């Protein structure tokens, strides 16, 4: 749930591979950089309406103005809704619509010829439907409501023609309401029984569902004294029949609040035409408060420093060397190096070699979580208690180590100017270790560093402009996923994937585009994914205002998607129709 509308996005940059030396914390598999439009570069007024299949609807209005010669402001309001899939095999069916409302205000001020300040405030409210929860006794849908408030600031000062200083700061707060009604057997909520159920999750599952207690493994069976304690509780509730047959109902609460505050200083210094330095440091503080997820309030601090040097001994050769070091209160410190060399074979062709390492530190839930959904206002009260946490679903592990990746790539870039084409190709080998995965034992989930996998492959992408009328792109990747230590590392991946498209501009301000996407779906129980889109757009006048109308016709070759979760297993979502339509009208001046 990003507090940014699509109309405000200028471009999205995706960099594959770890690059912590340049991008900071948790730059592990890839870096996705979303760049928004500057207030002084957008139209004074813009409105767009978009409707489509599956009850998709998005409306955006943006106003921009200049407060003075040096300050520009833009404000964007946006609503978006989608009804989701038509079918789902999960308990609860296809109940997965999303409704989001956003407000974003941005300001840019040139304080002087060599100094600028950018400010942003954003608010987002989202309601997300969920058709599944771990709770076997749920009565209604466990839908979630999120509210997010975000503030960003960036100050840039050019100290000289070769020296620039930049300070970035942001604060982000998220409030989540996540609750549902549930009715449990009274014995599972008995104050003297819940500690034993948490200690022996297999025993708990058999007891509260009326299963065979004798089938439980000997190592997962309570002691005789603990069994006597359970039987005494059952007797106090009138015997095993009433204890299991009679329910106590309440509201399960997994509500929570999360805040993050961060500041980073970056210094860029060009020593000469051949030598350039980028360095900096940063601090982030995170605070989470949730009875259901953490048993209260937890926090952590992250401090980091980074440095990067670029050396060009000749116009054809460039060396890059960098490193990123982090100190995290959730675990041991880490250091991620990066080294690269780029050689220009000609003005139109270059090769590169890159070696880099990256880390992902455990988050608060993985390291300090204790997911014990809190049942409030239990009726009738069990032994006089009306607020109960019956079972611990997930236990964080404070001994978790950071996930690690070591990556090596060889790349080749060529510009075929006579054809208006650019082709970029890379081969890579990546080894991921200490991967954090969930060990599932009925209700009891715990995190450990027992995952690892090796990824080898190559990627290529081409873009071309054949004159003023034709343009196109083509991308393809091949991936080998091997040496995986558990099933989680072999889900949701594809040996082959790619996309391609071609676009042509016609007379009278018409344009047509065709694109195709595919993913072979080699993960366990995964399916081939293919989609084709035909897009028609036309620039026209909406009264005195310039406007654009667009129609997208999409075809899903495989309308079924399979997914795996350690706590659920395999499940699928699907659409009733392979065809989908999407129309959009945009007016701006």
XYZ file of C-alpha atoms in Angstrom:
589
model
C 0.000 0.000 0.000
C 2.057 2.917 -1.285
C 0.765 6.446 -0.557
C 1.605 7.413 -4.163
C -0.785 7.428 -7.139
C 0.363 5.978 -10.466
C -0.142 9.385 -12.126
C 2.542 10.854 -9.831
C 5.193 8.277 -10.779
C 7.785 9.548 -13.231
C 9.633 6.250 -13.658
C 10.550 3.049 -11.839
C 14.156 1.886 -11.793
C 14.884 -1.779 -11.044
C 18.445 -2.929 -10.321
C 18.953 -6.683 -9.988
C 21.405 -7.979 -7.420
C 22.661 -6.685 -4.069
C 23.934 -3.130 -4.034
C 23.986 -2.087 -0.388
C 27.003 0.136 -0.975
C 24.789 2.413 -3.065
C 21.258 1.924 -1.745
C 21.570 1.105 1.945
C 19.778 -1.323 4.268
C 18.463 -4.663 3.028
C 19.469 -4.264 -0.631
C 19.486 -8.014 -1.165
C 17.900 -9.427 -4.330
C 17.031 -6.193 -6.121
C 16.489 -2.467 -5.664
C 13.214 -0.896 -6.811
C 13.473 2.887 -6.912
C 10.174 4.737 -7.491
C 10.806 8.298 -8.674
C 7.903 10.742 -8.503
C 7.276 13.770 -10.686
C 8.492 17.129 -9.437
C 5.758 19.711 -8.684
C 7.147 22.194 -11.210
C 7.112 19.582 -13.993
C 3.409 18.614 -13.850
C 0.306 20.243 -15.330
C -1.654 22.816 -13.331
C -4.696 20.516 -13.381
C -5.111 16.825 -14.120
C -8.033 14.450 -13.706
C -8.263 10.815 -14.743
C -10.950 8.145 -14.496
C -10.212 4.468 -15.016
C -12.680 1.554 -15.003
C -12.241 -2.086 -15.859
C -13.080 -5.717 -15.296
C -13.391 -7.169 -11.791
C -15.016 -3.914 -10.679
C -11.712 -2.102 -10.983
C -12.049 1.638 -10.609
C -9.453 4.372 -10.077
C -9.978 8.139 -9.929
C -7.223 10.735 -9.624
C -7.240 14.529 -9.348
C -4.085 16.640 -9.152
C -3.672 20.392 -8.698
C -0.366 22.216 -9.028
C 0.569 25.846 -8.570
C 3.504 28.157 -8.074
C 3.439 29.967 -4.742
C 6.389 32.161 -5.698
C 9.191 32.249 -8.227
C 11.045 29.687 -6.135
C 8.311 27.410 -4.705
C 6.084 24.938 -6.540
C 3.368 22.821 -4.883
C 1.312 19.879 -6.141
C -1.484 17.968 -4.391
C -2.923 14.645 -5.575
C -6.059 12.833 -4.388
C -6.661 9.261 -5.510
C -9.089 6.405 -4.939
C -8.618 2.871 -6.260
C -10.670 -0.300 -5.909
C -10.451 -3.856 -7.233
C -12.662 -6.838 -6.415
C -9.830 -9.356 -6.748
C -10.170 -12.940 -7.941
C -13.443 -14.699 -8.764
C -12.551 -18.003 -7.091
C -10.245 -19.255 -4.329
C -9.694 -22.677 -2.780
C -8.956 -21.213 0.644
C -11.548 -21.326 3.388
C -13.737 -18.270 2.814
C -13.588 -18.312 -0.984
C -12.744 -15.347 -3.181
C -12.991 -12.571 -0.630
C -9.978 -10.401 -1.492
C -11.016 -6.965 -2.736
C -8.934 -3.854 -2.056
C -10.102 -0.274 -1.534
C -7.454 2.469 -1.198
C -7.695 6.249 -0.747
C -4.635 8.479 -1.003
C -3.708 12.128 -0.507
C -0.234 13.361 -1.375
C 1.128 16.922 -1.137
C 4.595 17.813 -2.467
C 6.512 21.091 -2.413
C 9.798 22.071 -4.009
C 11.658 25.274 -3.135
C 14.844 26.666 -4.631
C 16.346 28.380 -1.589
C 19.149 29.776 -3.728
C 21.007 28.980 -6.927
C 22.853 26.145 -5.187
C 20.385 25.059 -2.500
C 16.967 23.367 -2.629
C 14.393 21.851 -0.287
C 11.777 19.216 -1.129
C 8.924 18.379 1.260
C 6.213 15.739 1.036
C 3.258 14.732 3.199
C 1.107 11.729 2.361
C -1.886 9.897 3.785
C -3.358 6.563 2.731
C -6.350 4.603 3.974
C -6.837 1.046 2.745
C -9.321 -1.702 3.398
C -8.188 -5.167 2.353
C -10.407 -8.208 2.413
C -8.914 -11.526 3.553
C -10.511 -14.909 3.062
C -8.236 -16.901 5.366
C -6.887 -16.911 8.876
C -5.165 -19.598 10.922
C -8.222 -19.644 13.239
C -10.281 -22.839 12.677
C -13.212 -21.351 14.617
C -13.504 -17.998 12.803
C -17.069 -16.710 12.335
C -16.541 -13.839 9.893
C -13.922 -12.533 7.473
C -10.620 -11.317 8.987
C -10.484 -8.090 6.953
C -7.818 -5.479 7.598
C -7.887 -1.684 7.631
C -4.654 0.279 7.292
C -3.985 3.974 7.810
C -0.574 5.365 6.906
C 0.854 8.853 7.400
C 4.208 9.738 5.881
C 6.447 12.834 5.904
C 9.564 13.234 3.759
C 12.163 15.969 3.432
C 15.252 16.317 1.249
C 17.709 19.201 1.531
C 20.430 19.584 -1.101
C 23.312 22.044 -0.970
C 26.031 22.469 -3.585
C 29.064 23.567 -1.575
C 30.997 24.040 -4.807
C 30.926 22.895 -8.408
C 32.482 19.594 -7.304
C 31.017 19.103 -3.825
C 27.391 18.414 -2.858
C 25.749 17.681 0.481
C 22.336 16.057 0.869
C 20.194 15.256 3.925
C 17.143 13.014 3.662
C 14.667 12.431 6.480
C 11.332 10.704 6.748
C 8.768 9.609 9.303
C 6.203 6.917 8.604
C 3.370 5.719 10.822
C 0.996 2.822 10.123
C -2.076 1.901 12.143
C -3.625 -1.505 11.390
C -7.008 -2.790 12.535
C -7.138 -6.570 12.162
C -9.819 -8.429 14.102
C -12.602 -10.974 13.697
C -15.221 -12.875 15.704
C -14.429 -16.414 16.831
C -15.965 -19.130 19.031
C -13.587 -21.617 20.685
C -14.250 -24.673 22.861
C -14.254 -23.420 26.437
C -11.499 -25.801 27.506
C -9.041 -24.176 25.089
C -9.604 -20.843 26.847
C -9.265 -22.138 30.405
C -6.506 -20.130 32.221
C -4.798 -23.284 33.525
C -4.948 -25.036 30.136
C -3.657 -22.387 27.716
C -0.010 -22.561 28.953
C -0.006 -26.331 28.364
C -1.571 -25.961 24.918
C 1.132 -23.470 23.966
C 3.824 -25.839 25.176
C 2.435 -28.802 23.193
C 0.829 -27.510 19.965
C 0.075 -30.998 18.544
C -1.687 -31.933 21.761
C -3.576 -28.629 21.578
C -4.768 -29.276 18.040
C -6.024 -32.769 18.901
C -7.719 -31.606 22.087
C -9.661 -28.618 20.764
C -10.730 -30.381 17.551
C -11.721 -33.608 19.270
C -8.883 -35.616 17.711
C -7.187 -38.788 18.915
C -4.860 -37.889 21.776
C -3.249 -41.339 21.639
C -1.954 -40.625 18.122
C 0.295 -37.810 19.340
C 4.039 -38.450 19.202
C 5.526 -39.296 22.592
C 7.885 -36.331 22.483
C 4.914 -33.961 22.059
C 2.778 -35.319 24.911
C 2.428 -33.389 28.203
C 3.623 -34.925 31.423
C 1.153 -36.811 33.575
C 0.969 -33.866 35.957
C 0.121 -31.520 33.072
C -2.484 -33.945 31.739
C -4.025 -34.099 35.214
C -4.150 -30.304 35.194
C -6.000 -30.338 31.859
C -8.413 -33.009 33.057
C -9.118 -31.000 36.212
C -9.959 -27.996 34.063
C -12.238 -30.156 31.898
C -13.968 -31.450 35.028
C -14.531 -27.895 36.251
C -16.343 -27.206 32.975
C -18.682 -30.180 33.400
C -16.673 -32.939 31.737
C -15.072 -33.439 28.339
C -18.385 -33.375 26.466
C -19.520 -29.936 27.633
C -15.928 -28.646 27.631
C -15.622 -29.352 23.915
C -19.251 -28.842 22.900
C -19.848 -25.524 24.640
C -18.181 -22.514 23.063
C -17.016 -19.169 24.334
C -17.036 -16.373 21.773
C -15.027 -13.174 21.514
C -13.219 -10.759 19.210
C -9.733 -11.830 18.173
C -7.437 -8.800 18.115
C -4.278 -8.480 16.026
C -4.348 -4.682 15.869
C -1.074 -2.807 15.878
C 0.825 0.423 15.300
C 4.198 0.770 13.606
C 6.361 3.899 13.234
C 9.686 4.498 11.511
C 11.877 7.582 11.602
C 15.024 7.855 9.529
C 17.672 10.427 8.654
C 20.595 10.033 6.269
C 23.476 12.292 5.287
C 25.166 11.840 1.902
C 28.284 13.633 0.684
C 29.327 13.629 -2.989
C 32.766 14.931 -3.878
C 34.406 15.018 -7.308
C 38.128 15.208 -6.708
C 39.049 15.263 -10.396
C 37.857 14.067 -13.778
C 39.087 10.598 -12.836
C 38.102 10.278 -9.177
C 34.723 10.642 -7.442
C 33.596 9.817 -3.888
C 30.159 9.207 -2.370
C 29.888 8.595 1.376
C 27.383 8.955 4.159
C 25.784 7.723 7.338
C 22.286 7.151 8.611
C 20.072 6.301 11.558
C 16.655 4.652 11.696
C 14.414 4.055 14.708
C 11.454 1.689 14.518
C 8.733 1.195 17.094
C 5.942 -1.412 17.010
C 3.089 -1.772 19.466
C 0.764 -4.771 19.285
C -0.530 -7.074 21.995
C -1.376 -9.750 19.439
C 1.942 -9.715 17.557
C 4.452 -8.740 20.245
C 2.703 -8.902 23.593
C 3.168 -5.145 23.886
C 5.730 -2.646 22.616
C 9.085 -3.419 20.951
C 11.626 -1.309 19.069
C 14.973 -1.409 17.326
C 17.658 0.970 16.070
C 19.751 0.729 12.922
C 22.916 2.752 12.257
C 24.888 2.582 9.036
C 27.793 4.082 7.153
C 28.646 3.676 3.487
C 31.287 4.735 1.047
C 31.778 4.452 -2.689
C 34.668 5.486 -4.915
C 34.754 5.653 -8.707
C 38.100 5.787 -10.494
C 38.508 6.326 -14.243
C 42.165 5.953 -15.251
C 41.133 6.343 -18.898
C 38.028 7.117 -20.904
C 37.584 3.402 -21.568
C 38.101 1.984 -18.081
C 36.167 2.591 -14.847
C 36.660 0.977 -11.434
C 34.071 1.064 -8.633
C 34.698 0.049 -5.043
C 32.283 0.460 -2.153
C 31.103 -0.863 1.154
C 28.155 -0.634 3.511
C 28.353 -1.329 7.253
C 25.383 -1.684 9.568
C 24.800 -1.927 13.304
C 21.362 -3.290 14.219
C 20.007 -3.724 17.723
C 18.272 -6.940 16.600
C 21.495 -8.773 15.813
C 25.189 -8.646 14.969
C 26.689 -5.955 12.751
C 27.260 -6.612 9.055
C 29.461 -5.343 6.234
C 28.602 -5.591 2.531
C 31.326 -4.875 -0.063
C 30.943 -4.155 -3.769
C 33.569 -4.106 -6.520
C 33.030 -3.522 -10.230
C 34.975 -2.809 -13.394
C 33.551 -1.415 -16.634
C 35.455 -1.374 -19.913
C 34.348 0.397 -23.100
C 35.265 -1.692 -26.128
C 34.103 1.221 -28.293
C 31.852 4.244 -28.080
C 28.863 1.935 -28.516
C 29.882 -1.143 -26.551
C 31.045 -1.992 -23.028
C 31.558 -4.990 -20.746
C 31.402 -5.132 -16.962
C 32.172 -7.449 -14.064
C 30.586 -6.990 -10.629
C 31.070 -8.792 -7.325
C 28.904 -7.784 -4.397
C 27.508 -8.988 -1.114
C 24.338 -8.012 0.672
C 22.403 -8.752 3.837
C 18.841 -8.637 5.119
C 18.524 -8.271 8.860
C 15.619 -9.945 10.687
C 12.627 -7.691 11.187
C 10.937 -7.081 14.514
C 8.405 -9.887 14.112
C 11.039 -12.449 13.125
C 13.343 -11.527 16.005
C 11.024 -10.445 18.823
C 7.548 -11.464 17.804
C 5.169 -13.482 19.905
C 2.057 -13.811 17.804
C -0.632 -14.719 20.318
C -3.937 -13.317 19.037
C -5.780 -11.680 21.919
C -9.429 -12.684 22.344
C -11.388 -9.841 23.935
C -14.809 -9.710 25.592
C -15.135 -13.489 25.779
C -18.761 -14.498 26.413
C -19.454 -16.317 28.592
C -16.257 -15.673 30.566
C -14.142 -18.753 31.227
C -13.427 -19.090 34.948
C -14.201 -15.388 35.274
C -11.675 -14.370 32.599
C -12.937 -12.437 29.538
C -9.635 -11.433 27.853
C -7.528 -14.434 26.795
C -4.639 -15.270 24.436
C -5.346 -18.975 23.805
C -2.427 -20.014 21.583
C 0.951 -18.698 20.474
C 0.933 -18.960 16.670
C 4.412 -17.636 15.923
C 7.515 -17.238 18.054
C 10.295 -14.885 17.077
C 13.883 -15.961 17.447
C 16.262 -13.376 18.977
C 19.227 -15.517 17.879
C 18.453 -15.105 14.162
C 21.365 -14.039 11.978
C 21.111 -11.754 8.930
C 20.305 -13.360 5.598
C 23.272 -13.147 3.214
C 23.870 -13.117 -0.519
C 27.082 -13.246 -2.541
C 26.648 -12.305 -6.195
C 28.888 -12.263 -9.252
C 27.869 -11.022 -12.689
C 29.332 -10.403 -16.121
C 27.519 -7.923 -18.332
C 27.604 -6.633 -21.883
C 25.949 -3.467 -23.223
C 25.794 -2.530 -26.888
C 24.091 0.345 -28.699
C 23.244 -0.444 -32.334
C 22.620 3.123 -33.343
C 21.919 2.334 -36.989
C 18.876 0.340 -35.843
C 17.989 2.511 -32.862
C 18.536 -0.469 -30.576
C 20.176 -0.998 -27.177
C 20.845 -4.506 -25.838
C 21.943 -5.241 -22.253
C 22.861 -8.817 -21.248
C 24.119 -10.237 -17.975
C 25.041 -13.672 -16.632
C 25.035 -14.116 -12.882
C 25.633 -16.524 -10.046
C 24.170 -15.896 -6.600
C 24.441 -17.838 -3.366
C 21.903 -17.062 -0.629
C 22.517 -18.383 2.880
C 21.061 -17.977 6.379
C 17.631 -17.568 4.784
C 14.926 -17.129 7.391
C 12.089 -19.620 7.050
C 9.123 -20.703 9.141
C 9.070 -24.166 10.659
C 5.407 -25.221 10.798
C 4.150 -27.572 13.510
C 0.349 -27.292 13.455
C -0.357 -23.994 15.226
C 3.257 -23.372 16.237
C 5.462 -21.385 13.825
C 9.045 -20.504 14.634
C 11.741 -18.791 12.578
C 15.211 -20.167 11.894
C 18.188 -19.562 9.580
C 18.028 -22.997 7.973
C 17.397 -21.861 4.388
C 19.860 -21.574 1.513
C 19.716 -21.702 -2.277
C 21.920 -21.126 -5.325
C 20.650 -19.111 -8.284
C 22.423 -19.095 -11.654
C 21.192 -17.656 -14.912
C 21.247 -14.924 -17.495
C 19.056 -11.991 -18.482
C 18.848 -9.869 -21.601
C 16.744 -6.890 -22.547
C 16.531 -4.869 -25.741
C 14.900 -1.546 -26.570
C 14.626 -0.033 -29.992
C 13.162 3.009 -31.749
C 12.625 2.478 -35.464
C 12.028 6.070 -36.454
C 9.332 8.353 -35.116
C 6.502 5.810 -35.488
C 7.757 2.423 -34.264
C 9.234 1.394 -30.923
C 9.542 -1.853 -29.018
C 11.184 -3.863 -26.280
C 12.080 -7.460 -25.551
C 13.239 -9.134 -22.344
C 14.130 -12.714 -21.436
C 15.644 -14.447 -18.423
C 16.712 -18.003 -17.638
C 17.169 -19.121 -14.044
C 18.455 -22.259 -12.352
C 17.233 -22.745 -8.791
C 19.264 -25.489 -7.148
C 20.797 -26.658 -3.887
C 17.715 -25.446 -2.005
C 17.550 -26.713 1.571
C 13.772 -26.588 2.008
C 10.551 -26.346 0.067
C 10.114 -22.613 0.678
C 13.137 -21.791 -1.495
C 11.650 -23.765 -4.410
C 8.276 -22.041 -4.571
C 7.253 -19.026 -6.642
C 10.082 -19.145 -9.178
C 10.354 -19.644 -12.942
C 13.103 -21.164 -15.028
C 12.106 -18.992 -17.983
C 10.339 -15.651 -18.050
C 10.100 -12.779 -20.455
C 8.128 -9.972 -22.002
C 7.968 -8.193 -25.315
C 6.036 -5.446 -26.955
C 5.741 -3.222 -29.971
C 4.108 0.183 -30.376
C 3.159 2.235 -33.425
C 2.046 5.840 -33.692
C -0.541 6.522 -36.412
C -1.841 9.741 -37.859
C -4.574 11.796 -36.185
C -2.953 11.209 -32.756
C -3.711 7.477 -32.527
C -1.337 4.876 -31.078
C -1.577 1.089 -30.814
C 0.573 -1.245 -28.721
C 0.779 -4.987 -28.224
C 2.625 -6.680 -25.356
C 3.035 -10.243 -24.121
C 4.308 -11.556 -20.784
C 5.089 -15.083 -19.663
C 6.546 -16.974 -16.723
C 7.136 -20.731 -16.909
C 6.143 -21.361 -13.281
C 8.606 -24.027 -12.169
C 7.968 -23.682 -8.456
C 6.369 -26.663 -6.748
C 2.717 -26.873 -7.834
C 3.101 -23.602 -9.754
C 1.523 -23.012 -13.168
C 2.611 -21.352 -16.397
C 1.565 -17.688 -16.509
C 0.901 -15.884 -19.796
C -0.839 -12.612 -20.541
C -1.295 -10.571 -23.725
C -2.397 -6.924 -23.822
C -3.632 -4.821 -26.730
C -3.682 -1.072 -26.040
C -5.313 1.665 -28.111
C -4.911 5.338 -27.189
C -6.073 8.587 -28.755
C -5.250 12.214 -27.988
C -8.306 14.436 -28.343
C -9.928 17.633 -27.126
C -12.419 17.441 -24.261
C -14.097 20.734 -24.956
C -11.280 23.294 -24.641
C -9.098 20.837 -22.701
C -6.548 18.386 -24.127
C -7.349 14.794 -23.170
C -6.251 11.209 -23.734
C -8.517 8.161 -24.003
C -7.139 4.645 -23.634
C -8.526 1.122 -23.923
C -6.629 -1.995 -22.835
C -7.867 -5.467 -23.764
C -6.075 -8.198 -21.828
C -6.121 -11.952 -22.305
C -5.000 -14.360 -19.583
C -3.789 -17.558 -21.198
C -3.768 -19.264 -17.778
C -6.357 -17.695 -15.435
C -5.309 -19.833 -12.429
C -2.534 -18.917 -9.967
C -1.180 -21.389 -7.401
C 0.476 -20.217 -4.173
C 2.256 -21.907 -1.279
C 2.435 -20.756 2.342
C 4.135 -22.743 5.073
C 1.191 -22.247 7.443
C -1.465 -23.230 4.866
C 0.053 -25.390 2.147
C -1.006 -25.001 -1.471
C -4.009 -23.015 -2.631
C -5.145 -21.395 -5.857
C -6.947 -18.306 -7.120
C -8.649 -17.962 -10.492
C -10.765 -15.736 -12.752
C -13.938 -16.860 -14.501
C -13.008 -15.118 -17.747
C -9.716 -14.990 -19.594
C -10.607 -11.603 -21.090
C -10.426 -8.354 -19.153
C -11.023 -4.775 -20.240
C -9.725 -1.513 -18.870
C -10.605 1.993 -20.037
C -9.114 5.327 -19.005
C -9.753 8.997 -19.767
C -7.228 11.640 -18.734
C -7.725 15.428 -18.932
C -4.959 17.916 -18.156
C -3.894 21.487 -18.818
